[in-house]
mmCIF file of C-alpha atoms in Angstrom:
data_model
loop_
_atom_site.group_PDB
_atom_site.id
_atom_site.type_symbol
_atom_site.label_atom_id
_atom_site.label_comp_id
_atom_site.label_asym_id
_atom_site.label_seq_id
_atom_site.Cartn_x
_atom_site.Cartn_y
_atom_site.Cartn_z
ATOM 1 C CA UNK A 1 20.798 -5.701 28.199
ATOM 2 C CA UNK A 2 18.629 -7.193 30.859
ATOM 3 C CA UNK A 3 19.318 -10.816 31.788
ATOM 4 C CA UNK A 4 16.119 -12.142 30.178
ATOM 5 C CA UNK A 5 16.589 -10.586 26.719
ATOM 6 C CA UNK A 6 20.252 -11.623 26.647
ATOM 7 C CA UNK A 7 19.322 -15.165 27.676
ATOM 8 C CA UNK A 8 16.675 -15.280 24.937
ATOM 9 C CA UNK A 9 19.178 -14.073 22.356
ATOM 10 C CA UNK A 10 21.716 -16.637 23.560
ATOM 11 C CA UNK A 11 19.126 -19.411 23.162
ATOM 12 C CA UNK A 12 18.253 -18.345 19.607
ATOM 13 C CA UNK A 13 21.928 -17.939 18.715
ATOM 14 C CA UNK A 14 22.801 -21.419 19.985
ATOM 15 C CA UNK A 15 19.776 -22.918 18.208
ATOM 16 C CA UNK A 16 20.572 -21.409 14.826
ATOM 17 C CA UNK A 17 24.191 -22.492 15.105
ATOM 18 C CA UNK A 18 22.976 -26.020 15.798
ATOM 19 C CA UNK A 19 20.009 -26.257 13.407
ATOM 20 C CA UNK A 20 20.283 -23.660 10.632
ATOM 21 C CA UNK A 21 22.663 -24.227 7.709
ATOM 22 C CA UNK A 22 21.987 -20.592 6.706
ATOM 23 C CA UNK A 23 23.324 -19.220 10.009
ATOM 24 C CA UNK A 24 26.023 -21.874 10.297
ATOM 25 C CA UNK A 25 27.467 -20.448 7.082
ATOM 26 C CA UNK A 26 26.856 -16.824 8.098
ATOM 27 C CA UNK A 27 28.424 -17.341 11.535
ATOM 28 C CA UNK A 28 31.227 -19.599 10.279
ATOM 29 C CA UNK A 29 33.910 -20.027 12.909
ATOM 30 C CA UNK A 30 31.615 -19.140 15.796
ATOM 31 C CA UNK A 31 30.610 -21.643 18.457
ATOM 32 C CA UNK A 32 27.553 -22.542 20.527
ATOM 33 C CA UNK A 33 27.733 -20.947 23.975
ATOM 34 C CA UNK A 34 30.142 -18.165 23.056
ATOM 35 C CA UNK A 35 27.605 -15.320 23.059
ATOM 36 C CA UNK A 36 28.140 -13.985 26.580
ATOM 37 C CA UNK A 37 27.381 -10.268 26.470
ATOM 38 C CA UNK A 38 25.664 -7.451 24.650
ATOM 39 C CA UNK A 39 29.010 -6.600 23.010
ATOM 40 C CA UNK A 40 29.229 -10.173 21.653
ATOM 41 C CA UNK A 41 25.755 -9.689 20.204
ATOM 42 C CA UNK A 42 26.759 -6.399 18.560
ATOM 43 C CA UNK A 43 29.735 -8.178 16.984
ATOM 44 C CA UNK A 44 27.496 -10.581 15.021
ATOM 45 C CA UNK A 45 27.228 -9.957 11.275
ATOM 46 C CA UNK A 46 23.997 -8.226 10.326
ATOM 47 C CA UNK A 47 21.487 -10.167 8.191
ATOM 48 C CA UNK A 48 20.074 -8.153 5.304
ATOM 49 C CA UNK A 49 17.151 -8.799 2.957
ATOM 50 C CA UNK A 50 19.497 -9.889 0.144
ATOM 51 C CA UNK A 51 20.959 -12.540 2.464
ATOM 52 C CA UNK A 52 17.451 -13.926 2.932
ATOM 53 C CA UNK A 53 16.745 -13.773 -0.816
ATOM 54 C CA UNK A 54 19.903 -15.768 -1.545
ATOM 55 C CA UNK A 55 18.589 -18.545 0.704
ATOM 56 C CA UNK A 56 15.759 -19.217 -1.803
ATOM 57 C CA UNK A 57 13.968 -21.588 -1.854
ATOM 58 C CA UNK A 58 14.344 -23.474 1.457
ATOM 59 C CA UNK A 59 17.698 -22.260 2.736
ATOM 60 C CA UNK A 60 16.164 -20.612 5.810
ATOM 61 C CA UNK A 61 14.914 -23.946 7.161
ATOM 62 C CA UNK A 62 16.055 -24.822 10.642
ATOM 63 C CA UNK A 63 14.221 -28.165 10.673
ATOM 64 C CA UNK A 64 14.356 -31.159 8.319
ATOM 65 C CA UNK A 65 12.041 -30.830 5.294
ATOM 66 C CA UNK A 66 9.706 -33.536 6.598
ATOM 67 C CA UNK A 67 8.926 -31.228 9.547
ATOM 68 C CA UNK A 68 7.918 -28.312 7.299
ATOM 69 C CA UNK A 69 4.122 -28.221 7.191
ATOM 70 C CA UNK A 70 3.491 -24.804 5.617
ATOM 71 C CA UNK A 71 5.255 -22.264 3.437
ATOM 72 C CA UNK A 72 4.778 -18.507 3.578
ATOM 73 C CA UNK A 73 6.570 -15.988 1.410
ATOM 74 C CA UNK A 74 7.227 -12.330 0.825
ATOM 75 C CA UNK A 75 5.676 -10.917 -2.335
ATOM 76 C CA UNK A 76 8.889 -10.873 -4.342
ATOM 77 C CA UNK A 77 7.932 -7.433 -5.669
ATOM 78 C CA UNK A 78 11.466 -6.065 -5.281
ATOM 79 C CA UNK A 79 13.396 -9.253 -6.010
ATOM 80 C CA UNK A 80 13.470 -12.963 -5.270
ATOM 81 C CA UNK A 81 10.767 -13.769 -2.713
ATOM 82 C CA UNK A 82 11.841 -14.813 0.765
ATOM 83 C CA UNK A 83 10.293 -18.168 1.623
ATOM 84 C CA UNK A 84 9.644 -18.862 5.275
ATOM 85 C CA UNK A 85 9.145 -22.550 6.098
ATOM 86 C CA UNK A 86 6.894 -23.201 9.106
ATOM 87 C CA UNK A 87 6.991 -26.216 11.404
ATOM 88 C CA UNK A 88 3.941 -27.288 13.433
ATOM 89 C CA UNK A 89 5.390 -25.420 16.417
ATOM 90 C CA UNK A 90 5.735 -22.267 14.306
ATOM 91 C CA UNK A 91 2.087 -22.531 13.221
ATOM 92 C CA UNK A 92 0.955 -23.105 16.819
ATOM 93 C CA UNK A 93 3.102 -20.224 18.136
ATOM 94 C CA UNK A 94 1.801 -17.882 15.399
ATOM 95 C CA UNK A 95 -1.812 -18.650 16.397
ATOM 96 C CA UNK A 96 -0.958 -18.046 20.066
ATOM 97 C CA UNK A 97 0.679 -14.703 19.253
ATOM 98 C CA UNK A 98 -2.339 -13.587 17.220
ATOM 99 C CA UNK A 99 -4.699 -14.725 19.997
ATOM 100 C CA UNK A 100 -2.722 -12.615 22.477
ATOM 101 C CA UNK A 101 -3.028 -9.608 20.173
ATOM 102 C CA UNK A 102 -6.797 -10.085 20.044
ATOM 103 C CA UNK A 103 -6.977 -10.481 23.833
ATOM 104 C CA UNK A 104 -4.996 -7.267 24.264
ATOM 105 C CA UNK A 105 -7.658 -5.511 22.160
ATOM 106 C CA UNK A 106 -10.455 -7.003 24.262
ATOM 107 C CA UNK A 107 -11.643 -9.663 21.804
ATOM 108 C CA UNK A 108 -13.210 -12.713 23.475
ATOM 109 C CA UNK A 109 -14.950 -15.922 22.444
ATOM 110 C CA UNK A 110 -18.201 -13.929 22.327
ATOM 111 C CA UNK A 111 -16.927 -11.813 19.440
ATOM 112 C CA UNK A 112 -16.928 -12.262 15.682
ATOM 113 C CA UNK A 113 -13.845 -11.614 13.612
ATOM 114 C CA UNK A 114 -14.216 -10.954 9.902
ATOM 115 C CA UNK A 115 -10.839 -11.641 8.306
ATOM 116 C CA UNK A 116 -10.323 -9.398 5.285
ATOM 117 C CA UNK A 117 -6.580 -9.637 4.499
ATOM 118 C CA UNK A 118 -5.583 -11.988 1.710
ATOM 119 C CA UNK A 119 -4.760 -15.620 2.211
ATOM 120 C CA UNK A 120 -2.240 -17.576 0.187
ATOM 121 C CA UNK A 121 1.496 -17.199 0.660
ATOM 122 C CA UNK A 122 1.193 -14.047 2.766
ATOM 123 C CA UNK A 123 0.994 -14.999 6.442
ATOM 124 C CA UNK A 124 -1.554 -12.393 7.570
ATOM 125 C CA UNK A 125 -4.928 -13.855 6.573
ATOM 126 C CA UNK A 126 -4.386 -17.293 8.001
ATOM 127 C CA UNK A 127 -2.691 -15.796 11.078
ATOM 128 C CA UNK A 128 -5.690 -13.589 11.837
ATOM 129 C CA UNK A 129 -7.961 -16.612 11.388
ATOM 130 C CA UNK A 130 -5.904 -19.047 13.478
ATOM 131 C CA UNK A 131 -5.540 -16.559 16.337
ATOM 132 C CA UNK A 132 -9.247 -15.807 16.474
ATOM 133 C CA UNK A 133 -10.071 -19.513 16.357
ATOM 134 C CA UNK A 134 -7.577 -20.225 19.142
ATOM 135 C CA UNK A 135 -9.310 -17.558 21.211
ATOM 136 C CA UNK A 136 -12.656 -19.185 20.453
ATOM 137 C CA UNK A 137 -14.131 -16.244 18.526
ATOM 138 C CA UNK A 138 -16.424 -16.851 15.560
ATOM 139 C CA UNK A 139 -14.379 -16.379 12.382
ATOM 140 C CA UNK A 140 -15.681 -15.201 9.022
ATOM 141 C CA UNK A 141 -12.748 -15.850 6.609
ATOM 142 C CA UNK A 142 -13.725 -13.417 3.836
ATOM 143 C CA UNK A 143 -10.396 -12.367 2.366
ATOM 144 C CA UNK A 144 -10.226 -9.126 0.374
ATOM 145 C CA UNK A 145 -12.692 -7.669 -2.104
ATOM 146 C CA UNK A 146 -16.420 -8.144 -2.768
ATOM 147 C CA UNK A 147 -17.471 -5.079 -0.757
ATOM 148 C CA UNK A 148 -21.203 -5.779 -0.930
ATOM 149 C CA UNK A 149 -20.797 -9.283 0.471
ATOM 150 C CA UNK A 150 -18.333 -7.990 3.127
ATOM 151 C CA UNK A 151 -20.898 -5.470 4.328
ATOM 152 C CA UNK A 152 -23.749 -8.005 4.235
ATOM 153 C CA UNK A 153 -21.765 -10.463 6.354
ATOM 154 C CA UNK A 154 -20.865 -7.695 8.839
ATOM 155 C CA UNK A 155 -24.482 -6.694 9.276
ATOM 156 C CA UNK A 156 -26.001 -10.190 9.223
ATOM 157 C CA UNK A 157 -23.496 -11.850 11.535
#
């Protein structure tokens, strides 16, 4: 691995060992600072979807509950939903990531973005909206459905 990706992985590893009860239990017996190489990384136990489901409801938190400002979740279609608690930094980072995606596609503050994915517990709708707003684009937060109104808004705006 290149130095930068390994350093990033080391930082995340050390953070979850310090702040995440979920990973403290999963990585029991391991210590902060011991991830030194790609081979050390490959030796870590793999996290599977069932591991995440067993952390329901807030077992994936890596911050105190009073720092959780938003909850997102998987659908739960194939089992217990996976709840992802977001801190303010997570929300801000998510908007920045979405804004970068828009910028990569050439969207600017002179554009209009009609957001058609659903809102609610799924993270997409609000992510599309927050990223476009961060970029300064005009946002039309439609959500799914109502085809006639969708088309009218597209034409009129």
